[in-house]
Coordinates of C-alpha atoms and ligand atoms in Angstrom, one line a residue:
Chain A
M1 CA 43.2 76.2 86.7
R2 CA 42.7 73.4 84.3
L3 CA 43.0 70.7 87.0
I4 CA 40.1 72.2 88.9
K5 CA 38.0 72.3 85.5
L6 CA 39.2 68.6 85.1
V7 CA 38.2 67.8 89.1
R8 CA 34.6 69.6 88.4
N9 CA 34.3 67.4 85.1
D10 CA 34.8 64.2 87.0
V11 CA 32.3 65.0 89.8
M12 CA 29.7 66.0 86.8
K13 CA 30.3 62.8 85.1
Q14 CA 28.9 61.0 88.3
K15 CA 25.5 62.7 87.8
S16 CA 23.7 59.5 87.4
G17 CA 23.8 59.5 91.4
F18 CA 25.3 55.5 92.2
L19 CA 28.4 57.2 93.6
W20 CA 26.3 59.9 95.6
L21 CA 24.3 57.1 96.6
F22 CA 26.8 54.9 97.6
I23 CA 28.8 57.7 99.9
L24 CA 25.2 58.5 101.4
V25 CA 24.2 55.0 102.1
I26 CA 27.5 53.8 103.7
P27 CA 27.4 56.3 106.5
L28 CA 23.8 56.1 107.1
G29 CA 24.5 52.6 107.6
T30 CA 27.5 52.6 110.0
T31 CA 25.4 55.4 112.1
A32 CA 22.6 53.0 112.6
A33 CA 25.1 50.2 113.6
M34 CA 26.8 52.5 116.1
F35 CA 23.4 54.0 117.5
L36 CA 22.1 50.3 118.1
D37 CA 25.7 49.2 119.5
M38 CA 25.8 52.3 121.9
Y39 CA 22.1 51.8 122.7
I40 CA 22.2 48.2 123.7
R41 CA 26.0 48.4 125.3
Y42 CA 26.9 51.6 126.5
D43 CA 26.8 51.1 130.0
Y44 CA 28.9 47.7 129.7
L45 CA 31.4 49.8 127.0
F46 CA 31.4 52.7 128.9
T47 CA 32.8 50.6 132.3
M48 CA 35.2 49.1 130.2
A49 CA 36.5 52.3 128.6
Q50 CA 36.9 53.9 131.9
K51 CA 39.1 51.2 133.1
R52 CA 41.2 52.2 130.3
G53 CA 41.0 56.1 130.7
L54 CA 38.9 56.7 127.6
T55 CA 35.9 58.8 127.1
S56 CA 32.5 57.9 125.8
W57 CA 33.6 59.6 122.6
E58 CA 36.9 57.9 122.7
M59 CA 35.3 54.7 123.1
L60 CA 32.7 55.5 120.3
V61 CA 35.7 55.8 117.7
N62 CA 37.1 52.6 119.1
E63 CA 34.0 50.7 118.4
N64 CA 33.5 52.4 115.0
H65 CA 37.2 51.7 113.9
T66 CA 37.8 48.0 115.2
M67 CA 34.4 46.6 116.3
L68 CA 32.6 47.7 112.9
Q69 CA 35.9 47.4 111.3
W70 CA 35.2 50.8 109.6
G71 CA 39.0 51.1 109.3
I72 CA 39.5 47.8 107.5
F73 CA 36.5 48.3 105.2
L74 CA 37.5 52.0 104.5
P75 CA 40.2 51.1 101.7
I76 CA 37.5 48.6 99.9
F77 CA 35.1 52.0 99.9
V78 CA 37.9 53.8 98.5
A79 CA 38.2 51.1 95.6
I80 CA 34.7 51.0 95.0
I81 CA 34.7 55.0 94.6
S82 CA 37.7 54.5 92.1
A83 CA 36.0 51.9 90.1
M84 CA 33.1 54.1 89.7
V85 CA 35.1 57.4 88.9
H86 CA 36.9 55.3 86.3
Q87 CA 34.0 53.3 84.9
V88 CA 32.4 56.3 83.1
E89 CA 35.5 56.5 80.8
F90 CA 35.4 52.9 79.8
D91 CA 31.4 52.7 78.9
R92 CA 31.9 54.2 75.8
N93 CA 35.8 54.5 75.7
S94 CA 35.4 58.1 76.1
W95 CA 39.5 57.9 77.1
K96 CA 40.1 58.5 73.5
S97 CA 38.1 62.0 73.1
L98 CA 39.2 63.2 76.6
L99 CA 42.7 62.6 75.9
S100 CA 42.1 64.4 72.6
L101 CA 41.2 67.4 74.3
P102 CA 44.0 70.0 74.8
V103 CA 44.8 68.4 78.3
T104 CA 47.8 66.8 79.4
R105 CA 47.8 63.4 80.4
T106 CA 49.3 64.2 83.8
S107 CA 46.6 66.6 84.4
V108 CA 43.9 64.0 83.7
F109 CA 45.5 61.5 86.0
I110 CA 46.0 63.7 88.7
S111 CA 42.4 64.9 88.4
K112 CA 40.9 61.2 88.6
F113 CA 43.1 60.8 91.9
I114 CA 41.5 64.2 93.3
T115 CA 38.2 63.1 92.8
I116 CA 38.8 59.7 94.2
V117 CA 40.1 61.3 97.5
L118 CA 37.5 64.0 97.4
F119 CA 34.0 61.6 97.3
S120 CA 36.2 59.2 99.8
S121 CA 36.8 62.2 102.0
I122 CA 33.1 62.7 101.8
L123 CA 32.4 59.2 103.1
I124 CA 35.2 59.9 106.0
V125 CA 33.4 62.8 107.2
L126 CA 29.8 61.9 106.9
N127 CA 30.9 58.8 109.0
A128 CA 32.2 60.8 112.0
I129 CA 29.2 63.1 111.9
G130 CA 27.4 59.9 112.4
L131 CA 29.3 59.3 115.2
V132 CA 28.9 62.8 116.5
V133 CA 25.1 62.4 115.9
V134 CA 24.9 59.1 117.9
G135 CA 27.0 60.5 120.9
K136 CA 24.5 63.5 121.3
V137 CA 21.4 61.3 120.9
I138 CA 22.6 58.5 123.2
G139 CA 23.6 61.7 125.4
F140 CA 27.3 61.3 126.5
P141 CA 28.2 62.9 129.7
E142 CA 31.7 64.3 128.4
P143 CA 31.9 67.3 125.9
L144 CA 32.6 66.3 122.4
S145 CA 36.4 66.6 121.7
I146 CA 36.2 68.2 118.3
E147 CA 40.3 68.1 118.4
H148 CA 39.9 64.4 118.8
Y149 CA 37.4 63.9 115.9
G150 CA 39.3 66.4 113.6
S151 CA 42.5 64.1 114.0
Y152 CA 40.3 61.1 113.5
I153 CA 39.2 62.3 110.0
I154 CA 42.5 64.1 109.1
H155 CA 44.4 60.7 109.6
Q156 CA 42.3 58.7 107.7
F157 CA 41.8 61.4 104.8
V158 CA 45.8 61.4 104.6
G159 CA 45.7 57.6 105.4
I160 CA 43.9 56.6 101.8
F161 CA 46.1 58.8 99.8
G162 CA 48.0 55.3 99.2
V163 CA 45.1 52.8 98.7
A164 CA 43.5 56.1 96.3
A165 CA 46.9 56.3 94.3
L166 CA 47.0 52.4 93.9
H167 CA 43.3 52.3 92.7
N168 CA 43.6 55.2 90.4
W169 CA 46.2 53.3 88.7
M170 CA 44.7 50.4 88.3
S171 CA 41.2 51.5 87.5
S172 CA 42.8 53.2 84.8
I173 CA 43.9 50.1 83.3
F174 CA 41.3 47.5 83.6
K175 CA 38.2 47.9 81.6
N176 CA 36.5 45.9 83.6
Q177 CA 36.3 47.7 87.2
A178 CA 35.6 44.2 89.1
I179 CA 39.2 43.4 88.8
P180 CA 40.7 46.5 90.7
V181 CA 37.8 45.9 93.4
V182 CA 38.6 42.1 93.8
I183 CA 42.3 43.2 93.9
G184 CA 41.8 45.7 96.7
F185 CA 39.5 43.0 98.4
I186 CA 42.3 40.7 98.7
G187 CA 44.5 43.0 99.6
V188 CA 42.4 44.0 102.6
I189 CA 42.1 40.5 103.6
F190 CA 45.6 39.6 103.5
S191 CA 46.6 42.8 105.1
S192 CA 44.6 42.4 108.3
I193 CA 45.9 38.8 108.7
I194 CA 49.1 40.2 108.7
L195 CA 47.9 42.8 111.1
Y196 CA 47.5 40.2 113.5
Q197 CA 51.0 38.8 112.9
S198 CA 53.0 41.6 113.2
F199 CA 52.9 45.5 113.3
E200 CA 56.4 45.8 111.8
I201 CA 55.2 44.2 108.7
A202 CA 52.0 45.4 108.5
K203 CA 53.1 48.9 108.7
F204 CA 54.3 48.5 104.8
S205 CA 50.7 47.8 103.6
L206 CA 49.1 50.5 102.2
Y207 CA 45.9 49.1 102.5
L208 CA 46.0 49.3 106.6
Y209 CA 46.7 53.0 106.8
P210 CA 43.2 54.1 107.1
F211 CA 43.0 51.4 110.2
F212 CA 46.2 53.0 111.6
A213 CA 44.2 56.1 111.6
G214 CA 42.1 54.8 114.7
G215 CA 44.3 56.1 117.0
L216 CA 43.9 52.8 118.7
Q217 CA 46.2 51.9 121.8
G218 CA 49.4 49.8 120.5
F219 CA 49.3 51.1 117.1
D220 CA 51.1 54.2 116.0
S221 CA 48.9 56.5 114.2
S222 CA 51.3 58.7 112.5
V223 CA 52.3 55.6 110.4
S224 CA 48.7 56.5 108.6
I225 CA 50.2 60.0 107.7
Y226 CA 53.8 59.1 106.5
G227 CA 52.5 55.8 104.8
G228 CA 49.7 57.6 103.0
I229 CA 51.9 60.3 101.7
V230 CA 55.0 58.3 100.6
C231 CA 52.8 55.7 99.1
G232 CA 50.4 58.4 97.2
A233 CA 53.3 60.4 96.1
I234 CA 55.4 57.4 94.7
I235 CA 52.4 55.4 93.3
T236 CA 51.0 58.2 91.6
I237 CA 54.3 59.5 90.1
I238 CA 54.9 55.9 88.7
G239 CA 51.4 55.3 87.8
N240 CA 51.6 58.7 85.7
I241 CA 54.6 57.6 83.8
E242 CA 52.9 54.6 82.6
F243 CA 49.6 56.6 82.1
T244 CA 51.5 59.5 80.0
R245 CA 53.2 56.6 77.9
R246 CA 50.4 54.5 77.4
D247 CA 48.8 54.0 73.8
I248 CA 45.3 55.0 74.2
L249 CA 43.2 52.4 71.7
Chain B
M1 CA 56.5 78.0 56.6
N2 CA 54.7 75.0 55.7
Q3 CA 51.7 74.6 53.6
Y4 CA 50.3 71.7 54.8
I5 CA 48.1 71.4 57.9
I6 CA 49.5 67.5 58.5
E7 CA 52.4 66.2 57.5
T8 CA 53.8 62.9 58.6
N9 CA 57.5 61.5 57.9
K10 CA 57.6 58.1 58.1
L11 CA 55.4 57.4 60.3
S12 CA 55.3 54.0 61.4
K13 CA 53.2 51.7 64.1
K14 CA 54.1 48.4 65.2
F15 CA 51.8 46.2 67.7
G16 CA 54.5 43.5 68.5
N17 CA 55.9 42.3 65.1
F18 CA 52.6 43.4 63.1
I19 CA 53.2 46.6 61.5
A20 CA 49.8 48.4 61.2
V21 CA 51.2 51.5 60.1
D22 CA 54.4 51.1 57.7
N23 CA 56.4 54.5 56.8
I24 CA 53.7 56.6 55.7
N25 CA 54.1 60.3 54.4
L26 CA 50.8 61.9 54.5
K27 CA 50.5 65.7 53.1
V28 CA 47.2 67.2 54.0
P29 CA 46.7 70.7 52.4
K30 CA 45.3 73.5 53.9
G31 CA 41.2 74.3 53.5
E32 CA 40.5 71.1 51.6
I33 CA 38.5 68.0 52.5
Y34 CA 41.2 65.0 52.5
G35 CA 39.6 61.6 52.0
F36 CA 41.7 58.8 53.8
L37 CA 40.5 55.8 52.5
G38 CA 41.4 51.6 52.9
P39 CA 39.6 48.5 53.5
N40 CA 39.2 47.6 57.2
G41 CA 42.4 46.7 59.0
A42 CA 44.6 49.0 56.5
G43 CA 45.6 51.0 59.5
K44 CA 43.6 54.1 59.2
S45 CA 42.4 54.4 62.9
T46 CA 46.1 53.6 64.0
T47 CA 47.2 56.4 62.0
I48 CA 44.6 58.8 63.1
R49 CA 45.6 58.0 66.8
M50 CA 49.0 58.8 66.0
L51 CA 47.8 62.0 65.1
L52 CA 46.3 62.9 67.9
G53 CA 48.9 61.8 69.8
L54 CA 46.7 58.9 71.5
V55 CA 49.3 56.4 70.1
R56 CA 53.1 56.5 70.3
P57 CA 54.4 56.2 66.7
T58 CA 57.1 53.5 66.8
N59 CA 58.9 55.6 64.1
G60 CA 58.7 58.9 62.3
N61 CA 56.5 61.9 63.5
V62 CA 53.7 64.3 62.8
T63 CA 53.6 67.9 62.0
I64 CA 50.4 69.8 62.4
F65 CA 50.1 73.3 61.5
G66 CA 53.9 73.2 61.0
K67 CA 54.5 72.3 64.6
P68 CA 56.0 69.2 65.8
M69 CA 53.0 67.1 67.4
K70 CA 55.5 65.6 70.3
E71 CA 56.6 68.9 71.6
C72 CA 53.3 71.1 71.0
R73 CA 50.7 68.5 71.7
L74 CA 48.3 71.0 73.9
E75 CA 49.0 73.9 71.1
I76 CA 47.8 72.0 68.3
L77 CA 45.0 70.0 69.8
K78 CA 43.5 73.4 71.0
K79 CA 42.8 74.0 67.1
V80 CA 41.9 70.5 66.3
G81 CA 38.7 68.5 66.7
S82 CA 38.1 65.2 66.4
M83 CA 36.1 61.7 66.7
V84 CA 38.0 58.8 66.5
E85 CA 35.9 55.7 65.5
Y86 CA 32.8 55.1 67.4
P87 CA 31.5 58.6 69.2
S88 CA 32.4 58.7 73.0
Y89 CA 29.8 59.9 75.3
Y90 CA 28.4 59.9 78.9
G91 CA 25.2 57.8 78.3
H92 CA 23.4 59.4 81.3
L93 CA 24.2 63.0 80.7
T94 CA 22.4 65.1 78.2
A95 CA 24.0 66.3 74.9
Y96 CA 24.1 69.6 76.3
E97 CA 26.2 68.3 79.4
N98 CA 28.3 66.2 77.6
L99 CA 29.4 69.1 75.1
D100 CA 29.6 71.2 78.3
L101 CA 32.5 69.1 79.7
A102 CA 34.5 69.4 76.3
R103 CA 33.7 73.2 76.5
R104 CA 34.7 73.7 79.7
I105 CA 38.3 71.7 78.8
L106 CA 38.6 74.1 75.5
E107 CA 37.6 77.0 77.7
V108 CA 35.2 78.2 75.0
D109 CA 32.2 80.2 75.7
Q110 CA 28.9 78.7 76.7
K111 CA 27.2 80.1 73.6
E112 CA 29.3 77.7 71.4
I113 CA 27.4 74.9 72.4
D114 CA 24.1 75.9 71.1
R115 CA 26.0 76.9 67.8
V116 CA 27.4 73.4 67.6
L117 CA 23.9 72.0 68.3
E118 CA 22.3 74.1 65.6
I119 CA 24.9 72.8 63.0
V120 CA 24.3 69.1 63.7
K121 CA 20.5 69.8 64.4
L122 CA 20.4 68.4 67.7
T123 CA 19.0 71.6 69.4
D124 CA 15.6 70.2 70.1
V125 CA 17.0 67.2 72.0
K126 CA 19.8 68.8 73.9
N127 CA 18.1 68.0 77.1
K128 CA 17.5 64.5 76.6
A129 CA 20.2 61.7 77.9
V130 CA 22.4 60.6 75.5
K131 CA 22.1 56.8 75.9
K132 CA 18.4 57.2 74.4
F133 CA 19.8 58.9 71.0
S134 CA 20.0 57.1 68.0
L135 CA 23.1 55.9 66.5
G136 CA 23.0 58.9 63.8
M137 CA 22.3 61.2 66.8
K138 CA 25.4 59.9 68.8
Q139 CA 27.4 60.2 65.7
R140 CA 26.2 64.0 65.0
L141 CA 26.6 64.8 68.7
G142 CA 30.5 63.8 68.2
I143 CA 30.7 66.1 65.4
A144 CA 29.3 68.6 67.3
Q145 CA 32.0 68.1 69.7
A146 CA 34.5 68.2 67.4
L147 CA 33.2 71.6 66.1
L148 CA 33.5 73.1 69.5
G149 CA 35.8 76.0 69.7
N150 CA 35.8 76.5 65.7
P151 CA 38.8 74.1 65.1
E152 CA 40.8 75.0 62.2
L153 CA 41.3 71.1 61.7
L154 CA 38.9 68.4 61.9
I155 CA 39.6 64.6 62.3
L156 CA 36.9 62.2 61.5
D157 CA 37.1 58.6 61.5
E158 CA 34.5 56.9 59.7
P159 CA 32.1 59.5 60.8
T160 CA 29.3 57.5 58.6
N161 CA 30.0 53.9 60.2
G162 CA 27.0 52.4 60.9
L163 CA 24.4 54.8 59.4
D164 CA 21.4 54.2 57.5
P165 CA 21.8 55.9 53.7
S166 CA 20.0 59.0 55.0
G167 CA 22.1 59.5 57.9
I168 CA 25.0 59.1 55.8
H169 CA 23.6 61.6 53.5
E170 CA 23.2 64.1 56.3
I171 CA 26.6 63.5 57.4
R172 CA 28.2 63.9 54.1
D173 CA 26.4 67.2 53.5
L174 CA 27.7 68.6 56.9
I175 CA 31.2 67.8 56.3
C176 CA 30.9 69.1 52.5
S177 CA 29.9 72.6 53.9
L178 CA 32.2 73.0 56.6
P179 CA 35.6 74.0 54.4
K180 CA 33.0 76.5 52.8
T181 CA 31.4 78.3 55.4
Q182 CA 34.5 78.1 58.2
G183 CA 37.5 77.6 56.1
I184 CA 38.2 74.4 58.1
T185 CA 40.5 71.5 56.6
V186 CA 38.8 68.4 57.1
F187 CA 40.7 64.9 57.4
V188 CA 37.9 62.1 57.0
S189 CA 38.5 58.4 56.7
S190 CA 36.3 55.8 55.4
H191 CA 36.4 52.4 54.0
I192 CA 33.7 53.2 51.6
L193 CA 35.1 54.8 48.2
N194 CA 31.7 56.7 46.9
E195 CA 31.5 58.2 50.3
I196 CA 34.5 60.1 49.7
E197 CA 34.6 60.5 46.1
L198 CA 31.5 62.9 46.6
I199 CA 33.2 65.2 49.3
A200 CA 36.8 64.8 49.0
N201 CA 39.3 66.6 46.7
H202 CA 42.4 64.8 47.9
V203 CA 42.6 61.3 48.7
G204 CA 45.2 59.4 50.4
I205 CA 44.6 55.3 50.3
M206 CA 46.0 52.9 52.7
K207 CA 46.5 49.2 52.0
K208 CA 48.2 46.9 54.8
G209 CA 49.6 49.9 56.6
K210 CA 51.1 51.3 53.4
L211 CA 50.0 54.5 51.8
I212 CA 49.7 53.4 48.3
F213 CA 48.3 56.4 46.8
Q214 CA 48.4 60.1 47.8
G215 CA 47.1 63.0 45.4
T216 CA 43.9 64.8 44.1
I217 CA 40.6 62.8 42.9
D218 CA 41.4 64.0 39.6
E219 CA 45.3 62.5 39.8
L220 CA 43.3 59.2 41.0
K221 CA 41.2 59.3 38.0
G222 CA 44.2 59.6 35.8
K223 CA 45.2 56.1 36.9
S224 CA 42.1 55.0 35.4
R225 CA 43.1 52.2 32.6
T226 CA 41.2 52.2 29.3
E227 CA 40.7 48.6 27.9
I228 CA 40.0 48.3 24.1
R229 CA 38.3 45.1 22.7
M230 CA 38.3 44.4 18.9
D231 CA 37.2 42.1 16.5
V232 CA 40.2 42.4 13.7
R233 CA 40.4 39.8 11.0
P234 CA 42.9 38.4 10.5
A235 CA 43.5 38.2 14.2
E236 CA 46.8 36.8 14.4
A237 CA 48.5 39.0 12.3
A238 CA 46.9 41.9 13.5
L239 CA 48.2 41.1 17.0
K240 CA 51.7 40.9 15.8
Q241 CA 51.2 44.2 14.0
L242 CA 50.3 45.6 17.3
T243 CA 52.8 44.1 19.4
T244 CA 55.5 45.3 17.3
K245 CA 53.9 49.0 17.8
G246 CA 54.5 48.2 21.5
Y247 CA 51.1 47.6 22.8
T248 CA 50.4 44.7 25.2
V249 CA 47.9 42.8 23.2
Y250 CA 46.2 39.5 24.4
Q251 CA 43.8 37.3 22.5
K252 CA 40.7 36.4 24.3
N253 CA 37.4 34.4 22.9
G254 CA 38.8 35.4 19.5
L255 CA 38.9 39.1 20.2
L256 CA 41.9 41.2 20.8
N257 CA 42.3 43.1 24.0
I258 CA 44.6 46.0 24.8
Q259 CA 44.8 47.2 28.5
D260 CA 46.7 50.3 29.4
K261 CA 47.0 53.7 30.8
G262 CA 46.2 56.3 28.1
I263 CA 45.7 54.4 24.7
N264 CA 43.2 56.1 22.3
P265 CA 40.7 53.6 20.4
A266 CA 41.0 55.9 17.1
H267 CA 44.4 55.5 16.9
I268 CA 44.5 52.0 17.0
N269 CA 41.6 52.0 14.4
R270 CA 43.7 53.9 12.2
E271 CA 46.7 52.0 12.5
L272 CA 44.8 48.6 11.7
V273 CA 42.7 49.8 8.7
L274 CA 45.7 52.0 7.1
N275 CA 47.3 48.1 7.5
G276 CA 44.7 46.8 5.6
Y277 CA 43.0 44.8 8.4
D278 CA 39.4 44.8 8.6
V279 CA 37.9 46.1 11.9
Y280 CA 34.9 44.9 12.4
Q281 CA 34.2 46.1 16.2
I282 CA 35.9 48.1 18.3
S283 CA 34.8 49.4 22.0
S284 CA 36.3 51.1 25.0
Q285 CA 35.9 50.8 28.6
H286 CA 37.2 53.3 31.3
D287 CA 38.0 52.0 34.6
T288 CA 35.6 53.9 37.2
I289 CA 37.1 55.3 40.1
E290 CA 35.7 52.3 42.0
D291 CA 37.5 50.0 39.7
I292 CA 40.5 52.3 40.3
F293 CA 40.2 52.0 44.1
L294 CA 39.4 48.2 44.0
H295 CA 42.5 47.8 41.7
L296 CA 44.7 49.6 43.8
T297 CA 43.7 48.0 47.0
D298 CA 43.6 44.4 45.4
E299 CA 46.4 44.0 43.2
K300 CA 49.1 41.9 44.5
E301 CA 47.4 39.4 47.0
Ligands
LIG1 N1 46.3 47.1 70.0 C1 46.4 46.4 68.7 N2 47.2 45.6 68.8 C2 47.2 44.6 67.8 N3 47.0 44.8 66.8 C3 46.0 46.0 66.4 C4 45.9 46.7 67.4 N4 45.2 47.9 67.0 C5 45.3 47.8 65.6 N5 45.7 46.2 65.2 C6 45.7 45.9 63.9 O1 46.3 47.0 63.2 C7 45.6 46.6 61.9 C8 45.3 48.4 61.5 O2 44.0 48.7 62.3 P1 43.1 49.9 62.4 O3 44.3 50.9 62.5 O4 42.3 49.8 63.2 O5 42.6 49.6 60.6 P2 41.6 50.7 60.0 O6 41.0 51.8 60.8 O7 42.0 50.9 58.8 O8 40.4 49.6 59.8 C9 44.3 45.8 62.2 O9 45.1 44.9 61.7 C10 44.3 45.6 63.5 O10 44.2 44.3 63.8
LIG2 MG1 39.2 52.2 61.6

C-alpha cells in the first residue's frame, strides 16, 4: 500500500538522528527523575497512597503524570516531533518534488500524521517502560498490573490524536517550525490554567486529552479517548481539505 | 488522439490582482525538446507548477498525454519526471537514499537507481551525504530523480541555473541525448536564449505572463528582420522613389535605411540603379536569433 511506503519514507527522512535522540533522551530523563522521586520519597508516598487505596504502581503513574507533569508536557513533545517531521520538507523545499510524484496529497498528509503519532507513541511507551523499570528496581511489593499500564499507554496514544492532527496541519503551513511549537506551548499553558478553573471547559481543549489519560481521581479518562478521536478526525479532515487545495510555491 | 504531449488551454494564474500567467496555449509535440523561454518573472515557473498540479490554475486547463490533469493527475505523473527551480533533496541522506525515497513511491526496481546515477555520472559519490555536494552535483541528482522509472516526459525548470560554464555544458549534453536515446519528450525552461537555441527544436517565449511566440526554431529565425543600409545619391529623391514602391525608409546620418522582414538587397540595388541613382555603398544585416529574442521580449515597454 502506498501509504505504508510514504510512512516508511517519512521515517527514513529522520535518519539524521535528532528526532530519534529526542524520543530516547526524554524518557531517559523521566525515568531518572521518577527513580530519584521513588528513591527519596517512596515511604512517604506509599503511606499517602494507601490512604487513598492506591497501589505503588498506581501511585507511580500519578507521580509521573502530575508531579513530573508528563501529562501536561506530552503535547509539547508531540508538537516538537511534528515540527521535525515537517522540517525536512521545508529545508530544501522538498514539498514541490514530493508532490510532483504520483501520490495524492491526502496520502502525503495522512502519512505525516501517522509518522507523528508513531514517533510520539514510541515516546509514550518508553516513558511507561521507564516507570516499570523504576518500580522493579525500587522493589514495589505489589505485582505489576499490566492492565493498568496498558490502559495508561492506550489512553495517551489516543489522547494525542488531536494534538498530532492540529500540529500536523500547522507544521505543514509554517516554513519556520518555531511558530507551531510556540503556539503549542502557549496552548498548553493556557489549557493548564483553565484546567484548574473548570473541568467542564477544560475537556474541550485538545492539549489536555493526554493529561486526562492519566486516570487521575476527579478526571474522566474516557474524555481522552473521545476527545482524541473526535478532534483528530475533524482536524485531519479540515486540514486535508486545505492541504489538497493549497498552491505549492 | 492528440499528437501533443502537453497542451494547455487558456491557462491562467492570478496571484491576487497580479496576473502571473495569462491565457496561454502551449503545444508541446512528442519526442521533441521544447524550450520554454522568457526573462525572469515572465511566468515560466508558475506555468510549470500548473503543469505538475502543484498550483491550481485560476482559469483554463492542462492536458498531458491527451488526458486532463485535473482528473488524471496520478496516472499522468507516473510518466512524468520533473525538477522545479532549485533541486530539492534531503541533505543528510546520501544520493542513493534520496533516489530510493522517490523510487519507492514510483514503484520501480532498485536497479533503476544505479541506472540513473550512471546517466548523470554520480555513481562514485552515491554514498555521500547530498549536503556535501556541489551545486552542479545537486542539480544532476535532481535530474537523476526526474529520470527514475523512464518517464515519457521530462519537465525541467532552469536546470542550468547557477552552474558554471562546464556544468551548463554537461547538463546541456545530457538533455540533448535523452530524446535520441530514450524517446523522451523534454520541456525545459530557461531565461538564457543560447542555452535553449542549441538544444531545442521547438520554443515558446513568455513575456509578462503571455506566450508571445510558439513554434520551431526555424520559424523563430523566420522572424529575423533584415536591415539594409545604403549610400545613394541623390538621397532625397531615392528615398521618395523607394517609399512610393512601398518600402519603409528612413534617413540617418545621410544614409538610407530599410528595416523589414524578407527584403532583398539585390532587388533594391537594381531598383535604384535602373532608375538612375548612384549607389556608392550597400550593406545588409540580419537579426541574430538573440536579436529576435530581445526584440520580442523588449518590444513595447
Ligand atoms: N506566490 C506568489 N505571489 C505573488 N506573486 C508571485 C508568486 N509567485 C510568483 N509570483 C510572481 O509571478 C511572476 C512570475 O513568476 P515566475 O513564474 O516565477 O517567473 P519565471 O519562472 O519566469 O521567472 C513574477 O512576477 C513573480 O513575482
Ligand atoms: Mg523561474
